[in-house]
mmCIF file of C-alpha atoms in Angstrom:
data_model
loop_
_atom_site.group_PDB
_atom_site.id
_atom_site.type_symbol
_atom_site.label_atom_id
_atom_site.label_comp_id
_atom_site.label_asym_id
_atom_site.label_seq_id
_atom_site.Cartn_x
_atom_site.Cartn_y
_atom_site.Cartn_z
ATOM 1 C CA MET Q 1 0.000 0.000 0.000
ATOM 2 C CA LYS Q 2 1.328 3.428 -0.924
ATOM 3 C CA ASN Q 3 1.929 5.914 1.827
ATOM 4 C CA ILE Q 4 0.088 9.257 1.842
ATOM 5 C CA LYS Q 5 3.112 11.196 0.563
ATOM 6 C CA GLN Q 6 3.402 8.934 -2.506
ATOM 7 C CA VAL Q 7 -0.330 9.272 -3.228
ATOM 8 C CA VAL Q 8 -0.163 13.081 -2.972
ATOM 9 C CA GLU Q 9 2.925 13.223 -5.216
ATOM 10 C CA ASN Q 10 1.176 10.957 -7.710
ATOM 11 C CA ILE Q 11 -1.864 13.264 -7.812
ATOM 12 C CA LYS Q 12 0.332 16.365 -8.213
ATOM 13 C CA TYR Q 13 2.322 14.762 -11.021
ATOM 14 C CA LYS Q 14 -0.810 13.596 -12.845
ATOM 15 C CA SER Q 15 -2.331 17.077 -12.524
ATOM 16 C CA LYS Q 16 0.761 18.646 -14.081
ATOM 17 C CA MET Q 17 0.813 16.032 -16.844
ATOM 18 C CA ALA Q 18 -2.831 16.734 -17.630
ATOM 19 C CA LEU Q 19 -2.379 20.495 -17.789
ATOM 20 C CA HIS Q 20 0.664 20.259 -20.003
ATOM 21 C CA MET Q 21 -0.820 17.737 -22.380
ATOM 22 C CA MET Q 22 -3.725 20.134 -22.831
ATOM 23 C CA ALA Q 23 -1.338 23.012 -23.448
ATOM 24 C CA GLU Q 24 0.667 20.993 -25.983
ATOM 25 C CA ARG Q 25 -2.498 20.448 -28.012
ATOM 26 C CA PHE Q 26 -4.177 23.840 -27.705
ATOM 27 C CA LEU Q 27 -1.414 26.450 -27.727
ATOM 28 C CA SER Q 28 0.154 25.639 -31.061
ATOM 29 C CA ILE Q 29 1.196 28.885 -32.723
ATOM 30 C CA ASP Q 30 1.349 27.311 -36.151
ATOM 31 C CA GLU Q 31 -2.357 26.459 -36.394
ATOM 32 C CA GLY Q 32 -3.256 29.739 -38.038
ATOM 33 C CA LYS Q 33 -3.413 33.347 -36.999
ATOM 34 C CA ALA Q 34 -5.664 34.695 -34.263
ATOM 35 C CA SER Q 35 -8.522 36.869 -35.443
ATOM 36 C CA PRO Q 36 -8.016 40.619 -34.929
ATOM 37 C CA GLU Q 37 -11.193 40.694 -32.800
ATOM 38 C CA ILE Q 38 -9.772 38.152 -30.331
ATOM 39 C CA VAL Q 39 -6.367 39.850 -30.203
ATOM 40 C CA GLU Q 40 -8.048 43.210 -29.532
ATOM 41 C CA LEU Q 41 -10.080 41.717 -26.677
ATOM 42 C CA LEU Q 42 -6.870 40.390 -25.146
ATOM 43 C CA LYS Q 43 -5.069 43.720 -25.565
ATOM 44 C CA SER Q 44 -7.967 45.648 -24.037
ATOM 45 C CA ASN Q 45 -7.675 43.346 -21.014
ATOM 46 C CA GLU Q 46 -11.423 42.718 -20.790
ATOM 47 C CA LEU Q 47 -10.772 39.375 -19.181
ATOM 48 C CA GLU Q 48 -12.365 39.324 -15.744
ATOM 49 C CA THR Q 49 -14.726 36.528 -14.811
ATOM 50 C CA THR Q 50 -16.182 34.594 -11.901
ATOM 51 C CA PRO Q 51 -14.937 31.197 -10.689
ATOM 52 C CA ASN Q 52 -18.147 29.554 -11.952
ATOM 53 C CA GLU Q 53 -17.810 31.103 -15.439
ATOM 54 C CA PHE Q 54 -14.127 30.209 -15.603
ATOM 55 C CA LYS Q 55 -14.784 26.594 -14.573
ATOM 56 C CA LYS Q 56 -17.536 26.245 -17.180
ATOM 57 C CA SER Q 57 -15.132 27.571 -19.822
ATOM 58 C CA LEU Q 58 -12.329 25.254 -18.720
ATOM 59 C CA ASP Q 59 -14.699 22.265 -18.552
ATOM 60 C CA LYS Q 60 -15.739 22.649 -22.219
ATOM 61 C CA SER Q 61 -12.612 20.824 -23.352
ATOM 62 C CA LYS Q 62 -13.076 17.647 -25.358
ATOM 63 C CA HIS Q 63 -10.023 16.353 -23.491
ATOM 64 C CA GLN Q 64 -11.196 16.441 -19.864
ATOM 65 C CA ALA Q 65 -8.877 13.604 -18.875
ATOM 66 C CA MET Q 66 -5.914 15.859 -19.669
ATOM 67 C CA LEU Q 67 -7.036 18.841 -17.592
ATOM 68 C CA THR Q 68 -6.318 19.687 -13.987
ATOM 69 C CA ASP Q 69 -9.762 19.662 -12.459
ATOM 70 C CA PHE Q 70 -9.605 22.840 -10.397
ATOM 71 C CA SER Q 71 -12.573 23.114 -8.059
ATOM 72 C CA THR Q 72 -14.532 26.351 -7.791
ATOM 73 C CA ALA Q 73 -13.035 26.748 -4.299
ATOM 74 C CA GLU Q 74 -9.497 26.492 -5.750
ATOM 75 C CA LEU Q 75 -10.360 28.930 -8.528
ATOM 76 C CA LYS Q 76 -11.636 31.449 -5.962
ATOM 77 C CA LYS Q 77 -8.042 31.656 -4.675
ATOM 78 C CA MET Q 78 -6.705 32.635 -8.120
ATOM 79 C CA LYS Q 79 -6.958 35.618 -10.435
ATOM 80 C CA LEU Q 80 -9.072 34.448 -13.346
ATOM 81 C CA PHE Q 81 -9.018 35.812 -16.881
ATOM 82 C CA LYS Q 82 -11.528 34.743 -19.540
ATOM 83 C CA LEU Q 83 -12.507 36.459 -22.746
ATOM 84 C CA LYS Q 84 -16.101 37.654 -22.629
ATOM 85 C CA ASP Q 85 -18.330 35.456 -24.791
ATOM 86 C CA TYR Q 86 -15.458 33.005 -25.507
ATOM 87 C CA ASN Q 87 -14.171 29.866 -23.793
ATOM 88 C CA ILE Q 88 -10.598 31.164 -23.803
ATOM 89 C CA GLY Q 89 -8.610 32.128 -20.741
ATOM 90 C CA PHE Q 90 -5.902 31.604 -18.136
ATOM 91 C CA ALA Q 91 -5.451 31.950 -14.405
ATOM 92 C CA LEU Q 92 -2.749 33.320 -12.138
ATOM 93 C CA LYS Q 93 -2.049 31.330 -9.014
ATOM 94 C CA LYS Q 94 -0.109 32.583 -6.003
ATOM 95 C CA LYS Q 95 3.594 31.778 -5.880
ATOM 96 C CA ASP Q 96 5.805 33.369 -3.248
ATOM 97 C CA GLY Q 97 2.887 35.532 -2.099
ATOM 98 C CA LYS Q 98 2.095 37.061 -5.509
ATOM 99 C CA PHE Q 99 -0.315 36.085 -8.283
ATOM 100 C CA ASN Q 100 2.390 35.271 -10.808
ATOM 101 C CA GLU Q 101 2.177 31.552 -11.710
ATOM 102 C CA ILE Q 102 0.391 31.011 -15.033
ATOM 103 C CA VAL Q 103 -2.015 28.032 -14.943
ATOM 104 C CA ALA Q 104 -5.182 26.755 -16.644
ATOM 105 C CA VAL Q 105 -4.362 28.298 -20.014
ATOM 106 C CA HIS Q 106 -7.096 27.184 -22.385
ATOM 107 C CA ASN Q 107 -8.697 27.733 -25.738
ATOM 108 C CA ASN Q 108 -11.887 25.716 -25.952
ATOM 109 C CA GLU Q 109 -13.203 27.510 -29.020
ATOM 110 C CA PRO Q 110 -12.975 25.186 -32.040
ATOM 111 C CA SER Q 111 -13.104 28.078 -34.511
ATOM 112 C CA VAL Q 112 -10.322 30.112 -32.825
ATOM 113 C CA LYS Q 113 -6.790 29.083 -33.779
ATOM 114 C CA GLY Q 114 -3.338 30.542 -33.238
ATOM 115 C CA ILE Q 115 -4.189 32.379 -30.020
ATOM 116 C CA GLY Q 116 -1.423 30.886 -27.816
ATOM 117 C CA LYS Q 117 1.149 33.655 -28.184
ATOM 118 C CA ASP Q 118 -1.363 36.461 -27.624
ATOM 119 C CA LEU Q 119 -2.908 34.627 -24.683
ATOM 120 C CA MET Q 120 0.518 34.246 -23.063
ATOM 121 C CA LYS Q 121 1.311 37.929 -23.678
ATOM 122 C CA ALA Q 122 -1.920 38.793 -21.824
ATOM 123 C CA ALA Q 123 -0.903 36.491 -18.953
ATOM 124 C CA ILE Q 124 2.491 38.224 -18.749
ATOM 125 C CA ALA Q 125 0.884 41.690 -18.909
ATOM 126 C CA ASN Q 126 -1.272 40.709 -15.927
ATOM 127 C CA GLY Q 127 1.694 39.612 -13.810
ATOM 128 C CA GLY Q 128 2.526 36.090 -15.004
ATOM 129 C CA GLU Q 129 6.184 35.281 -14.387
ATOM 130 C CA TYR Q 130 6.309 31.524 -13.732
ATOM 131 C CA LEU Q 131 4.999 28.411 -15.455
ATOM 132 C CA ASP Q 132 5.827 24.773 -15.940
ATOM 133 C CA HIS Q 133 5.325 22.460 -18.900
ATOM 134 C CA PHE Q 134 6.357 19.196 -20.480
ATOM 135 C CA ASP Q 135 9.452 19.283 -22.643
ATOM 136 C CA GLY Q 136 8.665 19.288 -26.349
ATOM 137 C CA PHE Q 137 7.005 21.901 -28.558
ATOM 138 C CA LEU Q 138 6.297 24.246 -25.669
ATOM 139 C CA SER Q 139 9.998 24.439 -24.776
ATOM 140 C CA SER Q 140 10.834 26.639 -27.772
ATOM 141 C CA PHE Q 141 7.450 28.385 -27.569
ATOM 142 C CA TYR Q 142 8.039 29.569 -23.983
ATOM 143 C CA LYS Q 143 11.733 30.251 -24.573
ATOM 144 C CA ASN Q 144 10.802 32.566 -27.464
ATOM 145 C CA LEU Q 145 8.434 34.409 -25.108
ATOM 146 C CA GLY Q 146 11.328 35.068 -22.693
ATOM 147 C CA PHE Q 147 10.857 32.257 -20.162
ATOM 148 C CA VAL Q 148 14.102 30.640 -18.983
ATOM 149 C CA GLU Q 149 14.390 27.214 -17.408
ATOM 150 C CA TYR Q 150 15.295 27.200 -13.718
ATOM 151 C CA ASP Q 151 14.460 23.620 -12.735
ATOM 152 C CA ARG Q 152 13.415 20.277 -14.198
ATOM 153 C CA ASP Q 153 11.814 17.035 -13.035
ATOM 154 C CA LYS Q 154 12.820 13.945 -14.986
ATOM 155 C CA PHE Q 155 10.035 11.831 -16.441
ATOM 156 C CA ASP Q 156 9.059 9.219 -13.851
ATOM 157 C CA PRO Q 157 7.291 6.168 -15.321
ATOM 158 C CA GLN Q 158 5.849 5.198 -11.916
ATOM 159 C CA TYR Q 159 3.306 8.018 -12.379
ATOM 160 C CA ASP Q 160 2.393 6.956 -15.909
ATOM 161 C CA GLU Q 161 -0.244 4.282 -15.314
ATOM 162 C CA GLY Q 162 -0.092 1.707 -18.052
ATOM 163 C CA GLY Q 163 2.488 3.755 -19.979
ATOM 164 C CA LYS Q 164 -0.259 5.703 -21.783
ATOM 165 C CA PHE Q 165 1.448 9.091 -21.583
ATOM 166 C CA ALA Q 166 4.840 7.781 -22.769
ATOM 167 C CA ALA Q 167 3.168 5.873 -25.610
ATOM 168 C CA GLU Q 168 1.482 9.029 -26.911
ATOM 169 C CA TYR Q 169 3.992 11.773 -26.034
ATOM 170 C CA GLY Q 170 7.253 10.063 -25.128
ATOM 171 C CA GLU Q 171 9.079 10.362 -21.821
ATOM 172 C CA GLN Q 172 9.055 14.133 -21.387
ATOM 173 C CA ASP Q 173 10.538 15.983 -18.432
ATOM 174 C CA ILE Q 174 8.607 18.711 -16.626
ATOM 175 C CA ILE Q 175 10.371 22.059 -17.071
ATOM 176 C CA TYR Q 176 9.940 24.978 -14.676
ATOM 177 C CA ARG Q 177 10.400 28.444 -16.176
ATOM 178 C CA LYS Q 178 10.640 32.048 -15.022
ATOM 179 C CA LEU Q 179 10.210 35.104 -17.201
ATOM 180 C CA LYS Q 180 13.549 36.766 -17.853
ATOM 181 C CA LYS Q 181 13.329 40.469 -17.112
#
């Protein structure tokens, strides 16, 4: 029987894997160009929302198994940003006493492509300085946005039940990044 610490670590690791798999699929910058209307909404910073609205937006994903299932109570502790009338957004979670860790980045609008870079710029403009992700496509994406690696967790197959993640994505490390100022 696993001890409590192992169970908690397993849950944390799976949550990070889920978030990053979602990001790998939905933040691709080479899937087209964002519409000027969406980019303007991001630039105008009309992104405030309630925890219930944000959760509904986040839950619209066709890939629920890959998402961190933040509860409404957890979301209440974050700064939430969602485009009005769109299921597109991100959240800032507290790290070192400030809302500066970028989480729950999502684009659940099938007709909106190429929004990743603009969405990340909005997250940075609102105080985002830290993030983590799986190695792969997002490594160059975040590096090009000015995020530098400061730590890394090696892929650990004990948290990959049945080897499903490795079979689909390979054995990718988790990279922790900070915005270079």
